[in-house]
mmCIF file of C-alpha atoms and ligand atoms in Angstrom:
data_model
loop_
_atom_site.group_PDB
_atom_site.id
_atom_site.type_symbol
_atom_site.label_atom_id
_atom_site.label_comp_id
_atom_site.label_asym_id
_atom_site.label_seq_id
_atom_site.Cartn_x
_atom_site.Cartn_y
_atom_site.Cartn_z
ATOM 1 C CA MET A 4 -36.679 -44.882 -14.785
ATOM 2 C CA GLN A 5 -36.085 -48.078 -12.764
ATOM 3 C CA PRO A 6 -34.195 -47.223 -9.563
ATOM 4 C CA ARG A 7 -31.458 -49.731 -10.487
ATOM 5 C CA ARG A 8 -31.163 -48.224 -13.941
ATOM 6 C CA LEU A 9 -31.240 -44.736 -12.302
ATOM 7 C CA THR A 10 -28.322 -45.625 -10.046
ATOM 8 C CA LEU A 11 -26.406 -46.975 -13.008
ATOM 9 C CA ALA A 12 -27.180 -43.825 -15.012
ATOM 10 C CA LEU A 13 -26.064 -41.642 -12.098
ATOM 11 C CA ALA A 14 -22.886 -43.653 -11.619
ATOM 12 C CA ALA A 15 -22.159 -43.346 -15.315
ATOM 13 C CA ALA A 16 -22.821 -39.614 -15.165
ATOM 14 C CA CYS A 17 -20.492 -39.213 -12.183
ATOM 15 C CA ALA A 18 -17.860 -41.429 -13.755
ATOM 16 C CA PHE A 19 -18.149 -39.363 -16.893
ATOM 17 C CA SER A 20 -17.523 -36.098 -14.962
ATOM 18 C CA LEU A 21 -14.642 -37.561 -12.909
ATOM 19 C CA PRO A 22 -12.267 -38.340 -15.824
ATOM 20 C CA ALA A 23 -12.511 -34.718 -17.039
ATOM 21 C CA PHE A 24 -11.575 -33.505 -13.523
ATOM 22 C CA ALA A 25 -9.337 -36.095 -11.919
ATOM 23 C CA GLY A 26 -5.895 -36.647 -13.378
ATOM 24 C CA THR A 27 -2.698 -38.400 -12.502
ATOM 25 C CA VAL A 28 0.191 -36.274 -11.335
ATOM 26 C CA GLU A 29 3.443 -38.164 -11.672
ATOM 27 C CA VAL A 30 6.252 -36.326 -9.936
ATOM 28 C CA LEU A 31 9.952 -37.131 -10.302
ATOM 29 C CA HIS A 32 12.072 -35.970 -7.347
ATOM 30 C CA TRP A 33 14.909 -37.038 -5.084
ATOM 31 C CA TRP A 34 13.375 -36.533 -1.633
ATOM 32 C CA THR A 35 14.004 -39.885 0.044
ATOM 33 C CA SER A 36 15.636 -39.086 3.411
ATOM 34 C CA GLY A 37 13.473 -39.069 6.597
ATOM 35 C CA GLY A 38 12.669 -35.347 6.612
ATOM 36 C CA GLU A 39 12.476 -35.129 2.802
ATOM 37 C CA ALA A 40 10.052 -38.049 2.435
ATOM 38 C CA LYS A 41 7.855 -36.638 5.219
ATOM 39 C CA SER A 42 7.690 -33.336 3.310
ATOM 40 C CA ALA A 43 6.900 -34.942 -0.055
ATOM 41 C CA ALA A 44 4.114 -36.919 1.622
ATOM 42 C CA GLU A 45 2.386 -33.629 2.466
ATOM 43 C CA LEU A 46 2.233 -32.782 -1.235
ATOM 44 C CA LYS A 47 0.820 -36.206 -2.035
ATOM 45 C CA LYS A 48 -1.889 -35.736 0.603
ATOM 46 C CA MET A 49 -2.942 -32.366 -0.797
ATOM 47 C CA ILE A 50 -2.979 -33.489 -4.432
ATOM 48 C CA GLU A 51 -5.122 -36.504 -3.552
ATOM 49 C CA ALA A 52 -7.433 -34.267 -1.520
ATOM 50 C CA LYS A 53 -8.093 -32.452 -4.803
ATOM 51 C CA GLY A 54 -9.263 -35.709 -6.365
ATOM 52 C CA HIS A 55 -6.134 -36.416 -8.365
ATOM 53 C CA THR A 56 -3.883 -39.455 -8.288
ATOM 54 C CA TRP A 57 -0.334 -38.898 -7.038
ATOM 55 C CA LYS A 58 2.249 -41.061 -8.790
ATOM 56 C CA ASP A 59 5.523 -40.903 -6.900
ATOM 57 C CA PHE A 60 8.743 -41.254 -8.884
ATOM 58 C CA ALA A 61 11.430 -40.846 -6.263
ATOM 59 C CA VAL A 62 15.048 -41.345 -7.342
ATOM 60 C CA ALA A 63 17.374 -41.836 -4.362
ATOM 61 C CA GLY A 64 20.577 -39.828 -4.219
ATOM 62 C CA GLY A 65 20.933 -36.536 -2.347
ATOM 63 C CA GLY A 66 21.653 -33.499 -4.450
ATOM 64 C CA GLY A 67 19.740 -34.925 -7.402
ATOM 65 C CA ASP A 68 22.458 -36.054 -9.829
ATOM 66 C CA ASN A 69 20.880 -39.534 -10.188
ATOM 67 C CA ALA A 70 17.424 -38.026 -10.620
ATOM 68 C CA MET A 71 18.620 -35.794 -13.467
ATOM 69 C CA THR A 72 20.148 -38.761 -15.286
ATOM 70 C CA VAL A 73 16.887 -40.709 -14.982
ATOM 71 C CA LEU A 74 14.843 -37.693 -16.084
ATOM 72 C CA LYS A 75 16.896 -37.262 -19.257
ATOM 73 C CA THR A 76 16.367 -40.931 -20.140
ATOM 74 C CA ARG A 77 12.636 -40.657 -19.633
ATOM 75 C CA VAL A 78 12.280 -37.505 -21.736
ATOM 76 C CA VAL A 79 14.432 -38.891 -24.543
ATOM 77 C CA SER A 80 12.268 -42.028 -24.605
ATOM 78 C CA GLY A 81 9.165 -39.839 -24.934
ATOM 79 C CA ASN A 82 7.838 -40.710 -21.474
ATOM 80 C CA PRO A 83 8.296 -37.580 -19.335
ATOM 81 C CA PRO A 84 6.629 -37.353 -15.908
ATOM 82 C CA VAL A 85 4.036 -34.611 -15.384
ATOM 83 C CA ALA A 86 6.445 -32.701 -13.149
ATOM 84 C CA ALA A 87 10.088 -32.993 -12.137
ATOM 85 C CA GLN A 88 12.282 -31.403 -9.481
ATOM 86 C CA VAL A 89 14.594 -29.227 -11.558
ATOM 87 C CA LYS A 90 16.272 -26.022 -10.418
ATOM 88 C CA GLY A 91 18.074 -22.868 -11.499
ATOM 89 C CA PRO A 92 19.614 -22.430 -14.979
ATOM 90 C CA ALA A 93 18.616 -26.005 -15.902
ATOM 91 C CA ILE A 94 15.009 -24.771 -16.103
ATOM 92 C CA GLN A 95 16.030 -22.564 -19.042
ATOM 93 C CA GLU A 96 17.901 -25.450 -20.634
ATOM 94 C CA TRP A 97 14.831 -27.708 -20.486
ATOM 95 C CA ALA A 98 12.545 -24.927 -21.708
ATOM 96 C CA ALA A 99 14.852 -24.320 -24.674
ATOM 97 C CA GLU A 100 14.282 -27.977 -25.642
ATOM 98 C CA GLY A 101 10.582 -27.142 -26.169
ATOM 99 C CA VAL A 102 9.354 -29.986 -23.909
ATOM 100 C CA LEU A 103 7.824 -27.902 -21.148
ATOM 101 C CA ALA A 104 4.265 -26.696 -20.687
ATOM 102 C CA ASN A 105 3.749 -23.134 -19.484
ATOM 103 C CA LEU A 106 1.766 -22.238 -16.403
ATOM 104 C CA ASP A 107 0.285 -19.019 -17.761
ATOM 105 C CA ASN A 108 -3.270 -19.893 -16.722
ATOM 106 C CA VAL A 109 -2.614 -20.576 -13.062
ATOM 107 C CA SER A 110 0.180 -18.001 -12.683
ATOM 108 C CA LYS A 111 -2.005 -15.208 -14.077
ATOM 109 C CA ALA A 112 -5.131 -16.295 -12.212
ATOM 110 C CA GLU A 113 -3.166 -16.421 -8.932
ATOM 111 C CA LYS A 114 -0.978 -13.355 -9.647
ATOM 112 C CA TRP A 115 2.337 -15.137 -9.019
ATOM 113 C CA ASP A 116 4.292 -12.001 -9.857
ATOM 114 C CA SER A 117 2.897 -10.346 -6.740
ATOM 115 C CA LEU A 118 3.330 -13.474 -4.596
ATOM 116 C CA LEU A 119 7.021 -14.107 -5.339
ATOM 117 C CA PRO A 120 10.261 -12.176 -4.759
ATOM 118 C CA PRO A 121 11.665 -11.176 -8.193
ATOM 119 C CA VAL A 122 14.857 -13.145 -7.438
ATOM 120 C CA VAL A 123 12.644 -16.261 -7.346
ATOM 121 C CA ALA A 124 10.135 -15.381 -10.108
ATOM 122 C CA ASN A 125 12.923 -14.740 -12.620
ATOM 123 C CA VAL A 126 14.343 -18.227 -12.150
ATOM 124 C CA MET A 127 10.940 -19.799 -12.860
ATOM 125 C CA LYS A 128 10.232 -17.964 -16.109
ATOM 126 C CA HIS A 129 11.342 -18.675 -19.680
ATOM 127 C CA LYS A 130 10.813 -15.821 -22.144
ATOM 128 C CA GLY A 131 8.382 -14.243 -19.669
ATOM 129 C CA HIS A 132 6.276 -17.386 -19.132
ATOM 130 C CA TYR A 133 6.274 -19.442 -15.920
ATOM 131 C CA VAL A 134 7.454 -22.951 -16.805
ATOM 132 C CA ALA A 135 8.245 -23.959 -13.231
ATOM 133 C CA VAL A 136 6.680 -23.532 -9.793
ATOM 134 C CA PRO A 137 8.903 -22.779 -6.797
ATOM 135 C CA VAL A 138 8.472 -24.818 -3.627
ATOM 136 C CA ASN A 139 10.714 -23.168 -1.040
ATOM 137 C CA VAL A 140 13.896 -21.264 -0.296
ATOM 138 C CA HIS A 141 16.669 -23.319 1.215
ATOM 139 C CA ARG A 142 19.697 -21.653 2.763
ATOM 140 C CA VAL A 143 22.914 -23.573 2.106
ATOM 141 C CA ASN A 144 25.614 -21.728 4.122
ATOM 142 C CA TRP A 145 24.697 -23.271 7.478
ATOM 143 C CA MET A 146 26.861 -24.989 10.080
ATOM 144 C CA TRP A 147 24.874 -27.451 12.202
ATOM 145 C CA ALA A 148 26.468 -27.867 15.616
ATOM 146 C CA ASN A 149 25.976 -30.113 18.630
ATOM 147 C CA PRO A 150 26.336 -27.777 21.669
ATOM 148 C CA GLU A 151 27.005 -30.692 24.030
ATOM 149 C CA VAL A 152 30.091 -31.737 22.049
ATOM 150 C CA PHE A 153 31.442 -28.168 22.021
ATOM 151 C CA LYS A 154 30.875 -27.926 25.783
ATOM 152 C CA LYS A 155 32.719 -31.212 26.426
ATOM 153 C CA ALA A 156 35.610 -30.026 24.228
ATOM 154 C CA GLY A 157 35.628 -26.651 25.989
ATOM 155 C CA VAL A 158 35.451 -24.628 22.783
ATOM 156 C CA GLN A 159 33.054 -22.227 21.026
ATOM 157 C CA PRO A 160 31.772 -22.749 17.452
ATOM 158 C CA PRO A 161 34.214 -21.040 15.029
ATOM 159 C CA LYS A 162 33.083 -17.725 13.477
ATOM 160 C CA SER A 163 35.924 -17.548 10.938
ATOM 161 C CA TRP A 164 37.903 -20.097 8.929
ATOM 162 C CA ASP A 165 41.094 -18.770 10.514
ATOM 163 C CA GLU A 166 40.007 -19.965 13.970
ATOM 164 C CA PHE A 167 38.489 -23.212 12.612
ATOM 165 C CA ASP A 168 41.648 -25.414 12.636
ATOM 166 C CA ALA A 169 42.401 -24.856 16.332
ATOM 167 C CA VAL A 170 38.781 -25.442 17.394
ATOM 168 C CA ALA A 171 38.495 -28.648 15.340
ATOM 169 C CA THR A 172 41.774 -29.973 16.757
ATOM 170 C CA LYS A 173 40.518 -29.477 20.332
ATOM 171 C CA ILE A 174 37.280 -31.279 19.478
ATOM 172 C CA GLU A 175 39.253 -34.254 18.158
ATOM 173 C CA LYS A 176 41.490 -34.212 21.260
ATOM 174 C CA ALA A 177 38.283 -34.506 23.321
ATOM 175 C CA GLY A 178 37.456 -37.728 21.429
ATOM 176 C CA PHE A 179 34.899 -36.505 18.885
ATOM 177 C CA ILE A 180 34.811 -36.177 15.109
ATOM 178 C CA ALA A 181 35.075 -32.512 14.232
ATOM 179 C CA VAL A 182 33.307 -32.419 10.839
ATOM 180 C CA ALA A 183 30.589 -34.907 9.870
ATOM 181 C CA HIS A 184 30.669 -35.190 6.098
ATOM 182 C CA GLY A 185 29.548 -37.405 3.275
ATOM 183 C CA GLY A 186 32.171 -37.846 0.536
ATOM 184 C CA GLN A 187 30.031 -37.231 -2.542
ATOM 185 C CA PRO A 188 30.778 -34.514 -5.153
ATOM 186 C CA TRP A 189 27.703 -32.391 -4.380
ATOM 187 C CA GLN A 190 28.453 -32.508 -0.651
ATOM 188 C CA ASP A 191 32.125 -31.646 -1.239
ATOM 189 C CA ASN A 192 30.951 -28.637 -3.250
ATOM 190 C CA THR A 193 28.456 -27.625 -0.575
ATOM 191 C CA VAL A 194 31.382 -27.270 1.857
ATOM 192 C CA PHE A 195 33.633 -25.577 -0.714
ATOM 193 C CA GLU A 196 31.084 -22.908 -1.639
ATOM 194 C CA SER A 197 30.648 -21.904 2.018
ATOM 195 C CA ILE A 198 34.442 -21.695 2.316
ATOM 196 C CA ALA A 199 34.757 -19.601 -0.886
ATOM 197 C CA LEU A 200 32.024 -17.262 0.358
ATOM 198 C CA GLY A 201 33.554 -17.023 3.838
ATOM 199 C CA VAL A 202 37.077 -16.434 2.532
ATOM 200 C CA GLY A 203 36.244 -14.066 -0.368
ATOM 201 C CA GLY A 204 32.856 -12.501 0.412
ATOM 202 C CA PRO A 205 29.726 -12.137 -1.796
ATOM 203 C CA ALA A 206 31.307 -9.881 -4.444
ATOM 204 C CA TYR A 207 34.163 -12.319 -5.069
ATOM 205 C CA TYR A 208 31.747 -15.298 -4.962
ATOM 206 C CA ASN A 209 29.527 -13.687 -7.594
ATOM 207 C CA LYS A 210 32.436 -12.909 -9.895
ATOM 208 C CA ALA A 211 34.157 -16.279 -9.578
ATOM 209 C CA PHE A 212 31.271 -18.752 -9.243
ATOM 210 C CA VAL A 213 28.272 -17.004 -10.829
ATOM 211 C CA LYS A 214 29.828 -14.915 -13.583
ATOM 212 C CA LEU A 215 32.692 -17.454 -13.885
ATOM 213 C CA ASP A 216 35.089 -14.533 -14.433
ATOM 214 C CA PRO A 217 38.576 -16.022 -15.155
ATOM 215 C CA ALA A 218 40.345 -13.166 -13.328
ATOM 216 C CA ALA A 219 38.355 -13.841 -10.151
ATOM 217 C CA ILE A 220 38.851 -17.601 -10.431
ATOM 218 C CA ASN A 221 42.571 -17.236 -11.123
ATOM 219 C CA SER A 222 43.204 -15.238 -7.914
ATOM 220 C CA PRO A 223 44.944 -15.598 -4.509
ATOM 221 C CA THR A 224 41.449 -15.743 -2.976
ATOM 222 C CA THR A 225 40.643 -18.985 -4.822
ATOM 223 C CA ILE A 226 44.002 -20.410 -3.772
ATOM 224 C CA LYS A 227 43.138 -19.513 -0.164
ATOM 225 C CA ALA A 228 39.733 -21.153 -0.572
ATOM 226 C CA PHE A 229 41.322 -24.427 -1.711
ATOM 227 C CA ASP A 230 43.977 -24.228 1.041
ATOM 228 C CA THR A 231 41.137 -23.851 3.540
ATOM 229 C CA LEU A 232 39.238 -26.775 2.027
ATOM 230 C CA ARG A 233 42.389 -28.876 2.416
ATOM 231 C CA MET A 234 42.535 -27.890 6.105
ATOM 232 C CA VAL A 235 38.840 -28.685 6.705
ATOM 233 C CA ARG A 236 39.245 -32.024 4.889
ATOM 234 C CA LYS A 237 41.806 -32.997 7.560
ATOM 235 C CA HIS A 238 39.060 -32.749 10.188
ATOM 236 C CA MET A 239 36.689 -35.223 8.513
ATOM 237 C CA ASP A 240 36.688 -38.896 9.584
ATOM 238 C CA LYS A 241 38.228 -41.651 7.455
ATOM 239 C CA ASP A 242 34.859 -43.338 6.843
ATOM 240 C CA MET A 243 33.283 -40.332 5.131
ATOM 241 C CA PRO A 244 33.774 -41.339 1.441
ATOM 242 C CA GLY A 245 30.383 -42.048 -0.185
ATOM 243 C CA ARG A 246 28.390 -41.431 3.034
ATOM 244 C CA ASP A 247 24.873 -40.032 2.484
ATOM 245 C CA TRP A 248 24.311 -36.514 3.812
ATOM 246 C CA ASN A 249 21.575 -37.510 6.257
ATOM 247 C CA LEU A 250 23.847 -40.103 7.861
ATOM 248 C CA ALA A 251 26.370 -37.349 8.477
ATOM 249 C CA THR A 252 23.581 -35.275 10.026
ATOM 250 C CA SER A 253 22.727 -38.127 12.365
ATOM 251 C CA MET A 254 26.345 -38.137 13.588
ATOM 252 C CA VAL A 255 25.785 -34.576 14.835
ATOM 253 C CA ILE A 256 22.340 -35.511 16.182
ATOM 254 C CA ASN A 257 23.853 -38.424 18.135
ATOM 255 C CA GLY A 258 26.758 -36.419 19.507
ATOM 256 C CA LYS A 259 29.432 -38.391 17.612
ATOM 257 C CA ALA A 260 30.458 -35.312 15.651
ATOM 258 C CA ALA A 261 30.525 -31.606 16.449
ATOM 259 C CA MET A 262 29.403 -30.013 13.207
ATOM 260 C CA GLN A 263 28.221 -30.444 9.602
ATOM 261 C CA PHE A 264 28.184 -27.969 6.695
ATOM 262 C CA MET A 265 24.915 -28.492 4.863
ATOM 263 C CA GLY A 266 21.817 -26.742 3.583
ATOM 264 C CA ASP A 267 18.797 -26.548 5.878
ATOM 265 C CA TRP A 268 17.283 -29.733 4.555
ATOM 266 C CA ALA A 269 19.502 -31.038 7.387
ATOM 267 C CA LYS A 270 17.108 -29.305 9.771
ATOM 268 C CA GLY A 271 14.389 -31.577 8.393
ATOM 269 C CA GLU A 272 16.367 -34.498 9.846
ATOM 270 C CA PHE A 273 16.789 -32.808 13.253
ATOM 271 C CA ALA A 274 13.042 -32.052 13.272
ATOM 272 C CA ALA A 275 12.161 -35.609 12.227
ATOM 273 C CA ALA A 276 14.306 -36.810 15.172
ATOM 274 C CA GLY A 277 12.348 -34.526 17.532
ATOM 275 C CA LYS A 278 15.366 -32.311 18.225
ATOM 276 C CA VAL A 279 14.891 -28.709 19.384
ATOM 277 C CA PRO A 280 16.889 -25.865 17.814
ATOM 278 C CA GLY A 281 18.951 -23.840 20.274
ATOM 279 C CA LYS A 282 18.858 -26.746 22.762
ATOM 280 C CA ASP A 283 19.777 -30.045 21.050
ATOM 281 C CA TYR A 284 21.453 -28.382 18.074
ATOM 282 C CA LEU A 285 22.556 -24.982 16.840
ATOM 283 C CA CYS A 286 21.949 -23.529 13.369
ATOM 284 C CA LEU A 287 24.865 -21.174 12.727
ATOM 285 C CA ALA A 288 26.158 -19.425 9.640
ATOM 286 C CA ALA A 289 29.164 -21.172 8.132
ATOM 287 C CA PRO A 290 32.348 -19.343 9.279
ATOM 288 C CA GLY A 291 32.755 -15.927 7.719
ATOM 289 C CA THR A 292 29.335 -15.983 6.017
ATOM 290 C CA ALA A 293 27.036 -14.473 8.691
ATOM 291 C CA ASN A 294 26.082 -11.544 6.421
ATOM 292 C CA ALA A 295 25.500 -13.677 3.379
ATOM 293 C CA PHE A 296 22.893 -16.185 2.227
ATOM 294 C CA THR A 297 23.420 -18.852 -0.423
ATOM 295 C CA PHE A 298 19.994 -19.635 -1.752
ATOM 296 C CA ASN A 299 18.772 -22.875 -3.261
ATOM 297 C CA ILE A 300 15.198 -22.871 -4.566
ATOM 298 C CA ASP A 301 13.516 -26.212 -5.130
ATOM 299 C CA SER A 302 11.123 -26.081 -8.041
ATOM 300 C CA PHE A 303 9.100 -28.292 -10.327
ATOM 301 C CA ILE A 304 9.130 -27.956 -14.094
ATOM 302 C CA VAL A 305 5.997 -29.229 -15.828
ATOM 303 C CA PHE A 306 6.128 -31.158 -19.081
ATOM 304 C CA ALA A 307 3.805 -30.694 -22.032
ATOM 305 C CA GLN A 308 1.455 -33.679 -21.905
ATOM 306 C CA LYS A 309 0.005 -35.002 -25.178
ATOM 307 C CA ASN A 310 -3.866 -35.116 -25.100
ATOM 308 C CA LYS A 311 -3.735 -34.908 -21.334
ATOM 309 C CA ASP A 312 -6.072 -32.656 -19.413
ATOM 310 C CA MET A 313 -3.872 -29.931 -17.913
ATOM 311 C CA LYS A 314 -6.328 -29.449 -15.035
ATOM 312 C CA ALA A 315 -4.376 -31.789 -12.796
ATOM 313 C CA THR A 316 -1.119 -30.029 -13.680
ATOM 314 C CA GLY A 317 -2.700 -26.652 -12.903
ATOM 315 C CA ASP A 318 -3.988 -27.948 -9.581
ATOM 316 C CA PHE A 319 -0.535 -29.330 -8.809
ATOM 317 C CA ALA A 320 1.153 -25.950 -9.408
ATOM 318 C CA SER A 321 -1.538 -24.079 -7.516
ATOM 319 C CA THR A 322 -1.237 -26.454 -4.538
ATOM 320 C CA VAL A 323 2.548 -26.064 -4.382
ATOM 321 C CA LEU A 324 2.246 -22.286 -4.029
ATOM 322 C CA SER A 325 -0.752 -22.374 -1.724
ATOM 323 C CA THR A 326 -0.307 -21.028 1.797
ATOM 324 C CA PRO A 327 -1.379 -24.278 3.573
ATOM 325 C CA PHE A 328 1.152 -26.308 1.578
ATOM 326 C CA GLN A 329 3.907 -23.716 1.986
ATOM 327 C CA GLU A 330 3.332 -23.866 5.735
ATOM 328 C CA VAL A 331 3.354 -27.626 6.336
ATOM 329 C CA PHE A 332 5.925 -28.565 3.661
ATOM 330 C CA ASN A 333 8.577 -26.064 4.781
ATOM 331 C CA GLN A 334 8.136 -26.863 8.460
ATOM 332 C CA ASN A 335 9.009 -30.468 7.634
ATOM 333 C CA LYS A 336 11.584 -29.781 4.961
ATOM 334 C CA GLY A 337 13.721 -27.256 6.889
ATOM 335 C CA SER A 338 13.401 -24.548 4.256
ATOM 336 C CA ILE A 339 11.349 -21.344 4.345
ATOM 337 C CA PRO A 340 8.212 -20.512 2.338
ATOM 338 C CA VAL A 341 8.803 -18.833 -0.977
ATOM 339 C CA ARG A 342 5.699 -16.651 -0.781
ATOM 340 C CA LEU A 343 6.296 -13.011 0.128
ATOM 341 C CA GLY A 344 5.056 -12.060 3.587
ATOM 342 C CA HIS A 345 4.267 -15.619 4.713
ATOM 343 C CA ASP A 346 3.418 -15.640 8.448
ATOM 344 C CA MET A 347 6.460 -17.225 10.125
ATOM 345 C CA SER A 348 4.979 -17.263 13.634
ATOM 346 C CA LYS A 349 4.641 -21.069 13.715
ATOM 347 C CA PHE A 350 8.165 -21.679 12.404
ATOM 348 C CA ASP A 351 11.197 -22.365 14.624
ATOM 349 C CA ASP A 352 13.978 -19.897 15.375
ATOM 350 C CA CYS A 353 16.281 -21.184 12.620
ATOM 351 C CA ALA A 354 13.561 -20.642 9.996
ATOM 352 C CA LYS A 355 12.740 -17.200 11.395
ATOM 353 C CA LYS A 356 16.438 -16.305 11.173
ATOM 354 C CA SER A 357 16.647 -17.647 7.642
ATOM 355 C CA ALA A 358 13.599 -15.619 6.591
ATOM 356 C CA SER A 359 14.926 -12.354 8.036
ATOM 357 C CA ASP A 360 18.455 -12.975 6.675
ATOM 358 C CA PHE A 361 16.968 -13.687 3.239
ATOM 359 C CA VAL A 362 15.342 -10.249 3.184
ATOM 360 C CA ALA A 363 18.369 -8.484 4.721
ATOM 361 C CA SER A 364 20.931 -10.091 2.400
ATOM 362 C CA ASN A 365 18.714 -9.360 -0.611
ATOM 363 C CA LYS A 366 19.062 -5.673 0.333
ATOM 364 C CA SER A 367 22.762 -5.793 1.271
ATOM 365 C CA GLY A 368 23.991 -7.681 -1.802
ATOM 366 C CA GLY A 369 24.827 -10.722 0.312
ATOM 367 C CA LEU A 370 22.190 -12.936 -1.347
ATOM 368 C CA VAL A 371 23.946 -15.296 -3.773
ATOM 369 C CA PRO A 372 22.804 -18.393 -5.716
ATOM 370 C CA SER A 373 24.220 -21.751 -4.577
ATOM 371 C CA PHE A 374 26.464 -23.186 -7.302
ATOM 372 C CA ALA A 375 26.746 -26.538 -5.539
ATOM 373 C CA HIS A 376 22.949 -26.830 -5.836
ATOM 374 C CA GLN A 377 22.591 -25.888 -9.481
ATOM 375 C CA MET A 378 21.369 -22.328 -8.910
ATOM 376 C CA ALA A 379 24.254 -20.411 -10.468
ATOM 377 C CA GLN A 380 25.957 -22.019 -13.454
ATOM 378 C CA PRO A 381 25.086 -23.668 -16.779
ATOM 379 C CA SER A 382 24.748 -27.414 -16.108
ATOM 380 C CA ALA A 383 27.873 -28.371 -18.091
ATOM 381 C CA ALA A 384 30.111 -25.925 -16.193
ATOM 382 C CA GLN A 385 28.460 -26.842 -12.873
ATOM 383 C CA GLY A 386 29.161 -30.530 -13.403
ATOM 384 C CA ALA A 387 32.779 -29.914 -14.426
ATOM 385 C CA ILE A 388 33.451 -27.554 -11.502
ATOM 386 C CA GLN A 389 31.858 -30.079 -9.127
ATOM 387 C CA ASP A 390 34.293 -32.741 -10.381
ATOM 388 C CA VAL A 391 37.354 -30.494 -9.921
ATOM 389 C CA VAL A 392 36.470 -29.671 -6.325
ATOM 390 C CA SER A 393 35.676 -33.279 -5.489
ATOM 391 C CA SER A 394 38.851 -34.650 -7.060
ATOM 392 C CA PHE A 395 40.828 -32.009 -5.117
ATOM 393 C CA MET A 396 39.183 -33.330 -1.922
ATOM 394 C CA ASN A 397 40.114 -36.908 -2.736
ATOM 395 C CA SER A 398 43.700 -36.445 -3.925
ATOM 396 C CA ASN A 399 46.776 -34.430 -2.994
ATOM 397 C CA MET A 400 46.223 -32.021 -5.873
ATOM 398 C CA SER A 401 47.743 -28.627 -5.094
ATOM 399 C CA SER A 402 45.547 -25.553 -4.788
ATOM 400 C CA LYS A 403 47.404 -24.040 -7.767
ATOM 401 C CA GLU A 404 46.573 -27.095 -9.901
ATOM 402 C CA ALA A 405 42.947 -26.961 -8.755
ATOM 403 C CA VAL A 406 42.647 -23.328 -9.854
ATOM 404 C CA ALA A 407 44.029 -24.185 -13.287
ATOM 405 C CA LYS A 408 41.488 -27.020 -13.641
ATOM 406 C CA LEU A 409 38.701 -24.736 -12.390
ATOM 407 C CA LEU A 410 39.499 -22.223 -15.154
ATOM 408 C CA GLU A 411 39.027 -24.964 -17.751
ATOM 409 C CA ALA A 412 35.877 -26.331 -16.119
ATOM 410 C CA ALA A 413 34.292 -22.861 -16.017
ATOM 411 C CA LYS A 414 34.477 -22.666 -19.830
ATOM 412 C CA LYS A 415 32.198 -25.670 -20.332
ATOM 413 C CA ARG A 416 28.769 -24.903 -21.821
HETATM 414 C C1 LIG B 529 19.200 -30.329 -2.835
HETATM 415 C C2 LIG B 529 17.701 -30.093 -2.844
HETATM 416 C C3 LIG B 529 17.188 -30.148 -1.444
HETATM 417 C C4 LIG B 529 17.660 -31.401 -0.705
HETATM 418 C C5 LIG B 529 19.123 -31.731 -0.988
HETATM 419 C C6 LIG B 529 19.557 -33.084 -0.473
HETATM 420 O O1 LIG B 529 19.760 -30.209 -4.105
HETATM 421 O O2 LIG B 529 17.455 -28.835 -3.416
HETATM 422 O O3 LIG B 529 15.788 -30.069 -1.444
HETATM 423 O O4 LIG B 529 16.871 -32.402 -1.070
HETATM 424 O O5 LIG B 529 19.432 -31.654 -2.338
HETATM 425 O O6 LIG B 529 19.038 -34.113 -1.162
#
């Protein structure tokens, strides 16, 4: 065969084999802040290293509300992405729609049941089949503190909500903002859930915000939680409405504010700014929650793809749970690996603490799902509860009124 014709034949042969192997992995997510985007880029790199094409579909808006609206539109119009960042009970809701593919092949081949803590595996399965792949474990009940600001104000970070008011007042007297916050419903709820957990403890939290038990919601503890939220609200600056979470984090990074209540994706911002834990910033449990851990597991659901080779989807799921990806992604993202027994030696002290607290709280009963981050409630109730808490923050609604509205919101399905 003529060399030229040989080369053409070879090229054709190669081209022929490539389509069967290489696919396009379009991923819908909301990771657009500095640390988040850096983390997502690691996934892109690894997927492309496997010969696939990464198609990024990032929807800005921390917490993911915008992304979920866009996802619904795409699915309804028959144009779902290959994978989408969806978490908690919503995974079951999507699976019940019959639009998801299952990951039986890769999950069996890679023995996911032995790789994952049951508390994680159960969230990813629908009727016993994996329909989602977990990416990490975020802890939500953190307080990020700037030690320099505390030193200048001559106070120690508060360990309980009872001592919080006095400490925050001294910080303001020293010329700093006490609480850096972004006035968006999901951020308001992130603060409220740490308060509810700190005021009532894990057993109360589970009854009121996981089981949505009316007796637990309609209790003096919930009143105290709203009273405390009202007090903390006083210590936020007037420009906080609508502020993005990562801009609030940068106020702590820059020493303008003393503290922020946020999940450890905030640590991704400190890391991206080259800040050192224990020196430039402190990662502390939110007041009253040192023995508890509110978990938020990022995960990707995968959609059934008509006539599409599932190889790329399988490779995507396998990459997400692979040790190299778990290592580099979580170091950038601020979360901890989801794989059991992952070697934490190259992680910073905050991550090491998170990993040991995750195991300890799982034993002690202090491990609870984050309701502010869609890990605990049916989506309809979660959305309604989020609105009650946020409208309480932005009005002079009484705590008693807020409890009455919460009871109604908790009934939504
Ligand atoms: C959470 C998500 C995190 C982080 C955060 C801020 O809901 O699980 O990964 O991205 O929103 O956007």
